[in-house]
Short mmCIF file of C-alpha atoms in Angstrom, two decimals:
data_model
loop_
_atom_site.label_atom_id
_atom_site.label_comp_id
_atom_site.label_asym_id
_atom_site.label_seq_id
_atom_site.Cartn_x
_atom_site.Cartn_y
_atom_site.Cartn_z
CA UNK I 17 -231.65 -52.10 278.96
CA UNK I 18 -232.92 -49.43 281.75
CA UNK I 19 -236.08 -50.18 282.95
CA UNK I 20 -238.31 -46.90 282.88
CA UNK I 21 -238.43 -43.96 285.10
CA UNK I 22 -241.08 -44.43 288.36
CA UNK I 23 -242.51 -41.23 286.47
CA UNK I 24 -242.81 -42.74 283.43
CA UNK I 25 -244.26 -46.39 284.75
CA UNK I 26 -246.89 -44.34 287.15
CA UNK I 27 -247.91 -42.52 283.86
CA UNK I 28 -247.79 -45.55 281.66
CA UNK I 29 -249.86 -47.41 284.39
CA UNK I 30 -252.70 -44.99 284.75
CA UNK I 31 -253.11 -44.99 281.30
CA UNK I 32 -253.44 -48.98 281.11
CA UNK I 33 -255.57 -48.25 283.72
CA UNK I 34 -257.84 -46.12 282.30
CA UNK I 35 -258.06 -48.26 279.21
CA UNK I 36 -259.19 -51.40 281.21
CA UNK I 37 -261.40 -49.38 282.82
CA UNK I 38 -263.09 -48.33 279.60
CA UNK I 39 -262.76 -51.67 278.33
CA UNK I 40 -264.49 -53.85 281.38
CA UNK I 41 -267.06 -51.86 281.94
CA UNK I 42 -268.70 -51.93 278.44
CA UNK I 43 -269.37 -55.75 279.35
CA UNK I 44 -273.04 -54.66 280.77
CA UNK I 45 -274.03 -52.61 277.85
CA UNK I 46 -272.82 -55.18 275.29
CA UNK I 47 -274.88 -57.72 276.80
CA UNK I 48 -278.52 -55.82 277.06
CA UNK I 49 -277.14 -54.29 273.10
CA UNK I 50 -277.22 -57.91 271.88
CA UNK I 51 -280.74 -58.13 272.23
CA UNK I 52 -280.70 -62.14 273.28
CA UNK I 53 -280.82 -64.05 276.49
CA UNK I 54 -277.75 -62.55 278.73
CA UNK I 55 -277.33 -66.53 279.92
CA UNK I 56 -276.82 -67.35 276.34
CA UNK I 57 -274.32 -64.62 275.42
CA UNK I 58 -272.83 -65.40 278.47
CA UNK I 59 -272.27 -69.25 277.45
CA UNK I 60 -271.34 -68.29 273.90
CA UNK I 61 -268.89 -65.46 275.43
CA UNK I 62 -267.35 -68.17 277.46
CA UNK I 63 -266.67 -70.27 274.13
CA UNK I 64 -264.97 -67.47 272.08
CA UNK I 65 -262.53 -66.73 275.60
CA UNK I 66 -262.17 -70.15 275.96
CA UNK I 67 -260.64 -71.02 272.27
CA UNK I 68 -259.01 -67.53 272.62
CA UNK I 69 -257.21 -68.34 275.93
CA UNK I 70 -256.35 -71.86 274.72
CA UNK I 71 -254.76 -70.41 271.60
CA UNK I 72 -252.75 -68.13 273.73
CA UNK I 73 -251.89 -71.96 275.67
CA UNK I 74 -250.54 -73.43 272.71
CA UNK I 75 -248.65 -70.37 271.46
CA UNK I 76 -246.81 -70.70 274.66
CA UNK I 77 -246.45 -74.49 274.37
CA UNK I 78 -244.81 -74.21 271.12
CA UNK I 79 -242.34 -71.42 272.23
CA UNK I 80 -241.52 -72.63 275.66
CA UNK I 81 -242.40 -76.42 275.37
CA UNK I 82 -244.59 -75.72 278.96
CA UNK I 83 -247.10 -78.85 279.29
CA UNK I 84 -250.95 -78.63 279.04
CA UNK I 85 -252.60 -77.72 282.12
CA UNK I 86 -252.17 -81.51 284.34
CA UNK I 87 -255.11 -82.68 286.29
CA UNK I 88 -254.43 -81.58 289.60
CA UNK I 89 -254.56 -78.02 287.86
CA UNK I 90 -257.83 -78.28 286.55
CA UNK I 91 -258.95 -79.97 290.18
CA UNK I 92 -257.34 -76.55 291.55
CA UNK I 93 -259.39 -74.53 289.73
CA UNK I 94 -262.17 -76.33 289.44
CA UNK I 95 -264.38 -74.38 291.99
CA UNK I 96 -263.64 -71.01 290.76
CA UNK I 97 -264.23 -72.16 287.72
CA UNK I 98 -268.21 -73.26 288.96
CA UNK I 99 -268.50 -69.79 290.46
CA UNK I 100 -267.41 -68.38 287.40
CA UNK I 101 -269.85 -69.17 285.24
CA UNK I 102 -272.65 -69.16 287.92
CA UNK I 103 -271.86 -65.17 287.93
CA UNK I 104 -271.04 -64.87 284.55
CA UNK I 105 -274.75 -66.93 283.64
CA UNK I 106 -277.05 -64.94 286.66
CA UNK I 107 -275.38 -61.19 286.13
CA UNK I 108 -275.90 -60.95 282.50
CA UNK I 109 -279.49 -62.28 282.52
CA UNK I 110 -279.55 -59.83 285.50
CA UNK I 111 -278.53 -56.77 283.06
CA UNK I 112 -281.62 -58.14 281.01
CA UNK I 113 -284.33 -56.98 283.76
CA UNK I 114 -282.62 -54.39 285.53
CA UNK I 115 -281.02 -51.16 284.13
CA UNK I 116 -276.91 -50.75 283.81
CA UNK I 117 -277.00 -48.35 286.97
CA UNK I 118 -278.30 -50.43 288.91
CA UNK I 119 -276.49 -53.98 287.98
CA UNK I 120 -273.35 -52.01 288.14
CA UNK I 121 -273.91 -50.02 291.15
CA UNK I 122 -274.80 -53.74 293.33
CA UNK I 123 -272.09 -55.60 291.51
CA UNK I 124 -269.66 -52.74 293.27
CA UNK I 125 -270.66 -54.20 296.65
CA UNK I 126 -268.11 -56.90 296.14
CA UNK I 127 -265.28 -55.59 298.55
CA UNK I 128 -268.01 -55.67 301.34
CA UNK I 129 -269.40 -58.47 300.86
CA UNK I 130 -265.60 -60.27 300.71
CA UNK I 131 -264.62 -58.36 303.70
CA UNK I 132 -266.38 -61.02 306.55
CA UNK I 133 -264.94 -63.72 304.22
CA UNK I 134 -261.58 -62.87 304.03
CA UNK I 135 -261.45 -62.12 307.72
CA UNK I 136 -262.58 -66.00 308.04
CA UNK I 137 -260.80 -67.62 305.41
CA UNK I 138 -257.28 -65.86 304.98
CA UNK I 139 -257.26 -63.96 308.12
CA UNK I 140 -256.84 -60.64 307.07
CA UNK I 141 -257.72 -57.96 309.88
CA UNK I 142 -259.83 -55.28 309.02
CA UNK I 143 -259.65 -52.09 309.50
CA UNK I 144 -262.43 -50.53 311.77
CA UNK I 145 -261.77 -47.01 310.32
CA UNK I 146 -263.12 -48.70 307.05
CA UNK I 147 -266.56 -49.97 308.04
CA UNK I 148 -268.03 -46.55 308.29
CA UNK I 149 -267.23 -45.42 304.55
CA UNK I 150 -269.30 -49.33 304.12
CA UNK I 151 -272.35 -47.80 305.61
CA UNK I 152 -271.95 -44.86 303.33
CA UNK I 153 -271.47 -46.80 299.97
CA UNK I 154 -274.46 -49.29 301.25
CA UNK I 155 -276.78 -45.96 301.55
CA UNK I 156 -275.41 -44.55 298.29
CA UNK I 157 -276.84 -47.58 297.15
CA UNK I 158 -280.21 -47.46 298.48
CA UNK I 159 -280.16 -43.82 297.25
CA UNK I 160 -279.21 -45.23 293.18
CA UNK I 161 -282.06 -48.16 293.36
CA UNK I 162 -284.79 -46.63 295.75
CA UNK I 163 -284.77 -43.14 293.21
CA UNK I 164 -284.49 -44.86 289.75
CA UNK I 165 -287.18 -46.90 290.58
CA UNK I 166 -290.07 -45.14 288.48
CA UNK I 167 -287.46 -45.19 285.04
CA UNK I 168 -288.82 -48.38 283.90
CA UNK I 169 -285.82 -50.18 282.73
CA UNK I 170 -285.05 -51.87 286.31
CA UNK I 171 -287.41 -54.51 288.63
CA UNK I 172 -286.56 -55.68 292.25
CA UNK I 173 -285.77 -59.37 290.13
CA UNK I 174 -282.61 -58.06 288.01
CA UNK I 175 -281.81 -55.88 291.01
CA UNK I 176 -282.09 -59.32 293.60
CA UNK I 177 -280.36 -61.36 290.53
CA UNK I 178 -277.39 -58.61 290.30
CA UNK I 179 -277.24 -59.39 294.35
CA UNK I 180 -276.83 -63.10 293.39
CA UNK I 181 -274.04 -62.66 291.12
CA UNK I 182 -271.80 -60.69 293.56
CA UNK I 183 -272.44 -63.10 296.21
CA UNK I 184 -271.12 -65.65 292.74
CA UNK I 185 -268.36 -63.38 291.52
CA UNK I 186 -267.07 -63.03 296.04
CA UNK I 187 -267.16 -67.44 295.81
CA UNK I 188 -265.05 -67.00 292.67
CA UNK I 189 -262.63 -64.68 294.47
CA UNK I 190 -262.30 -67.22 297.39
CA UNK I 191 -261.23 -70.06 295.44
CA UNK I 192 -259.16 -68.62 292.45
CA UNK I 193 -257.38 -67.19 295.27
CA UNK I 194 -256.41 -70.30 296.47
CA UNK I 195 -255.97 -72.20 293.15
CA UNK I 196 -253.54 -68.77 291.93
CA UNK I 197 -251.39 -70.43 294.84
CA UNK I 198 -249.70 -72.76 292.71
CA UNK I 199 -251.36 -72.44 289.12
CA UNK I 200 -250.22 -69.72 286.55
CA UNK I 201 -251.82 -66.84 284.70
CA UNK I 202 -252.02 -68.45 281.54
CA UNK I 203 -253.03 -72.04 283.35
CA UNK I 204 -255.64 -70.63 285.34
CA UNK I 205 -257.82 -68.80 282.65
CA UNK I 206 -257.42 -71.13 279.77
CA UNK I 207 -258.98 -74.06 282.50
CA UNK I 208 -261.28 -71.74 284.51
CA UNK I 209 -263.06 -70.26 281.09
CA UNK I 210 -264.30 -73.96 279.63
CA UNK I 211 -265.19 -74.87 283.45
CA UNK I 212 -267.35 -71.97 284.04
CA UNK I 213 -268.56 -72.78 280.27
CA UNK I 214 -269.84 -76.16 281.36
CA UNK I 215 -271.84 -74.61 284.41
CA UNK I 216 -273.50 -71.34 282.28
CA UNK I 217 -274.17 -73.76 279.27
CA UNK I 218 -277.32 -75.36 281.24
CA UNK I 219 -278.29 -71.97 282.54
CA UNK I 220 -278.55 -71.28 279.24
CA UNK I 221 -280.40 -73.91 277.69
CA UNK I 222 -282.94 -73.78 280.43
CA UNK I 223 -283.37 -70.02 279.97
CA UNK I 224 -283.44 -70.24 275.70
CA UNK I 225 -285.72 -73.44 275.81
CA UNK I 226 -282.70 -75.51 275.02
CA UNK I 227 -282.00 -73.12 271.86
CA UNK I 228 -278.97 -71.63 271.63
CA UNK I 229 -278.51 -71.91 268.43
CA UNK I 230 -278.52 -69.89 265.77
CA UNK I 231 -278.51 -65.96 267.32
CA UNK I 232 -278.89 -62.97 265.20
CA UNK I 233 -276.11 -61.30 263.58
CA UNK I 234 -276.76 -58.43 266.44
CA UNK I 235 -275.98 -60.95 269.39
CA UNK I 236 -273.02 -62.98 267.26
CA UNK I 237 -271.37 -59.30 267.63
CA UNK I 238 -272.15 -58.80 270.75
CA UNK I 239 -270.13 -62.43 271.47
CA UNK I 240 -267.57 -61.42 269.78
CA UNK I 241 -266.83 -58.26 271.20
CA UNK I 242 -267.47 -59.48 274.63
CA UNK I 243 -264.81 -62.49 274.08
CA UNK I 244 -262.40 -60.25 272.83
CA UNK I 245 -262.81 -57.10 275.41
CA UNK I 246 -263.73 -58.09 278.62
CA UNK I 247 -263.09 -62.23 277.99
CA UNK I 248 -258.95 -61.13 276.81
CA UNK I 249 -258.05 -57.17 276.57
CA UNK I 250 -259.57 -56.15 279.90
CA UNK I 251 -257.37 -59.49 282.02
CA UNK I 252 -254.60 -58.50 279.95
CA UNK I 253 -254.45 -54.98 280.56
CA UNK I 254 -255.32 -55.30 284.70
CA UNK I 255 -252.24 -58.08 284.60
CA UNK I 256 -250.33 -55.50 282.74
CA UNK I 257 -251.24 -52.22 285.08
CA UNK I 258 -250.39 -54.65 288.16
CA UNK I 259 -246.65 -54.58 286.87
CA UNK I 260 -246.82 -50.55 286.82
CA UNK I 261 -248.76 -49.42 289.80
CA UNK I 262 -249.29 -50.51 293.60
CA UNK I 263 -252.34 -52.34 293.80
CA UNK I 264 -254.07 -49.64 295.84
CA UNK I 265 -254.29 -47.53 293.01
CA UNK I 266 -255.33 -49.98 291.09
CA UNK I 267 -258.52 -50.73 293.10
CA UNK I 268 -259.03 -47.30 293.86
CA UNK I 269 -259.15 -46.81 290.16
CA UNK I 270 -261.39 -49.70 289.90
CA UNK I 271 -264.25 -48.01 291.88
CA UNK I 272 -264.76 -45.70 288.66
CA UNK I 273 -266.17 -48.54 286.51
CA UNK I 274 -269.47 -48.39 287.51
CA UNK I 275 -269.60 -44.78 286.62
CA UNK I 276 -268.64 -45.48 283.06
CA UNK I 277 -270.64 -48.32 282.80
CA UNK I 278 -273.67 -45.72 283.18
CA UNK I 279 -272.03 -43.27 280.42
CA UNK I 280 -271.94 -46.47 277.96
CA UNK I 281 -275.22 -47.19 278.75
CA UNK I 282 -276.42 -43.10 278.24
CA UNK I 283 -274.63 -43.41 274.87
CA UNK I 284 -275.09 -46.91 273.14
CA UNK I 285 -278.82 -48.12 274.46
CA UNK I 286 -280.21 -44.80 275.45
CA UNK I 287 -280.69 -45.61 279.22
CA UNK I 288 -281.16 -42.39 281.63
CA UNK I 289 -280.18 -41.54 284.91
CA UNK I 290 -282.98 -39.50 287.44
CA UNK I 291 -281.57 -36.84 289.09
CA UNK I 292 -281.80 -38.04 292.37
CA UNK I 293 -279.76 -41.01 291.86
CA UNK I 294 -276.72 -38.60 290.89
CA UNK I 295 -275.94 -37.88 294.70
CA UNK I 296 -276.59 -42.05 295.44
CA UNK I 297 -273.97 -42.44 292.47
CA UNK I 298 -271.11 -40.11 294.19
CA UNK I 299 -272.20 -41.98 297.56
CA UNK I 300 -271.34 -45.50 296.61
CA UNK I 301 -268.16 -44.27 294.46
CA UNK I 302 -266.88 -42.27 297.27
CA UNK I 303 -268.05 -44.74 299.88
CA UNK I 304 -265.85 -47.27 297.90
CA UNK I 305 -262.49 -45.17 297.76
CA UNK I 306 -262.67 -44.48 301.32
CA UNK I 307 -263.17 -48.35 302.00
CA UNK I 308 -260.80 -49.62 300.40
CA UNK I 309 -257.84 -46.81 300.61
CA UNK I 310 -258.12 -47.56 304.71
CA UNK I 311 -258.39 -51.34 304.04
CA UNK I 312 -255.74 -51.70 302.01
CA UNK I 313 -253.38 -49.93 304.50
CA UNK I 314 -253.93 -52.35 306.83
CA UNK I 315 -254.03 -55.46 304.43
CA UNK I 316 -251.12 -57.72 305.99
CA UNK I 317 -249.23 -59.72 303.35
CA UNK I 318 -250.45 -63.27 302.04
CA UNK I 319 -248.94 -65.60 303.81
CA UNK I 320 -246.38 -68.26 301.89
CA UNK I 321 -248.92 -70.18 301.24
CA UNK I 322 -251.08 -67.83 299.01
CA UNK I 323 -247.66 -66.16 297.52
CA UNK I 324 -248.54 -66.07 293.23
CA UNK I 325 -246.62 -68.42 291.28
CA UNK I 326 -243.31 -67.19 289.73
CA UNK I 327 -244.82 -66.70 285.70
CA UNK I 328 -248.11 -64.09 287.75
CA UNK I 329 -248.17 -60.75 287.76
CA UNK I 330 -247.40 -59.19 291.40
CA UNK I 331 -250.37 -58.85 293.72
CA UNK I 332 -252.49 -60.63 290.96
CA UNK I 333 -254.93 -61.43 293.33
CA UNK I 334 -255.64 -58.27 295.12
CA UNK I 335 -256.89 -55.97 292.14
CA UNK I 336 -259.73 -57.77 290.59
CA UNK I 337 -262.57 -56.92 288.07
CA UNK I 338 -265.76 -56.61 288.98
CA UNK I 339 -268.35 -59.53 288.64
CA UNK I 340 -269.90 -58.04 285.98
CA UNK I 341 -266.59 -59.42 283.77
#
């Protein structure tokens, strides 16, 4: 069989693309929709993607005879897996006293923030041609919080918790980064999803009073389609698009989900932009291409020791959703 056209792929990519975009960034909308504590959707979303993930586990086991993830795989992860559900546990109670705009707009500060990291930890050199569109995004952002202040739907403690989970969602970068060395696709979510379970579980107790248990049929659906969307479809489809594009399109790409993020939040809860954020919104987005089309030029390859295990998609680790997935 012939594999496909470059035309066709490119086209077939974007379209993935697009669709994961869509996809991931209804996370923050779903979450304030359900009407509950975001900690406690966030535990019970990381129940329904952890069965999910494990199902997908022993579907594999039975076709392939592959073993169950072995304990030095779950050591691996094991710190992502704590940052995981840190981010997972302080952005969605985060969407709870802030507006979408504005949890979405901070949680798009993530290639900055992993930029002095990365330099330390995996030696990548940065480009200085890059740091100026940082200063733009950064006022963009000042623009988008500073101007929607008087809407009523966001307070300086979502905005500071939002800050908290990218700072979460960058330590969860770090280390899945590392464990991706030597653990697969499949390995690494269906161990990372129960371990960031056991870490938002007594965020969420603490936050519900120790209830969690039942919800309303509102936030049970907001569970489930946050297990199923941004928990399986939205992984699946970026793991998919990395197979069909170069991963500077893909992050490119990426820099549009906070922008649809606000559109889901226009349409499903009724949330409204001011004006004056609008040119704030265009800052940060085009602050963000700029960043990381230069950075990524200049990216030097991963050495050995980071290369992705032979069953990962290529580049798995360079495109990644944002922290508000």
């Amino acid at each position: 069989m012939t594999s496909p056209a470059p035309q066709h792929r490119h086209g077939r990519g974007i379209a993935v693309m697009v669709a994961s975009i869509v996809t991931l960034s209804s996370g923050s909308t779903v979450v304030k929709w359900g009407e509950a504590p975001g900690t406690v959707i966030a535990a019970w979303r990381l129940v329904g993607a952890s069965l999910a993930w494990w199902v997908v586990l022993l579907v594999r086991r039975r076709r392939r005879g592959t073993p169950f993830p072995s304990k030095e795989t779950w050591r691996a992860v094991g710190p992502a897996g704590v940052f995981f559900g840190l981010d997972l546990a302080i952005f969605f109670a985060a969407v709870n006293e802030t507006s979408v705009a504005h949890a979405e707009f901070i949680g798009a500060l993530t290639p900055l923030v992993l930029l002095p990291i990365a330099v330390v930890a995996f030696r990548e050199r940065p480009n200085p041609r890059a740091l100026p569109f940082g200063l733009v995004t950064l006022a963009g952002l000042g623009i988008v919080i500073f101007a929607g202040s008087s809407s009523g739907t966001a307070t300086v403690r979502g905005d500071l918790m939002a800050g908290m989970a990218v700072c979460c969602w960058v330590g969860y970068l770090v280390f899945s980064r590392r464990a991706r060395a030597t653990v697969g696709v499949v390995d690494f979510m269906s161990t990372v999803m129960p371990i960031g379970l056991l870490v938002a579980t007594p965020a969420a107790m603490l936050d519900a009073g120790g209830k969690l248990w039942p919800l309303d049929g509102r936030a049970w659906v907001a569970v489930a389609i946050l297990s199923v969307t941004t928990g399986m479809v939205g992984h699946a489809l970026i793991a998919t698009a990395q197979r069909l594009l170069e991963v500077g399109t893909i992050s490119v790409m990426q820099v549009a989900q906070p922008a649809a993020a606000v559109c889901w939040a226009y349409f499903v809860l009724g949330e409204t932009i001011v004006a004056a954020q609008i040119p704030g919104m265009f800052l940060v987005i085009a602050g963000l291409v700029g960043f990381t089309v230069l950075q990524r030029r200049t990216a030097p390859a991963p050495p050995a020791s980071l290369c992705e295990p032979a069953d990962t998609p290529p580049n798995g680790i360079a495109a990644v959703p944002s922290a508000a997935d």
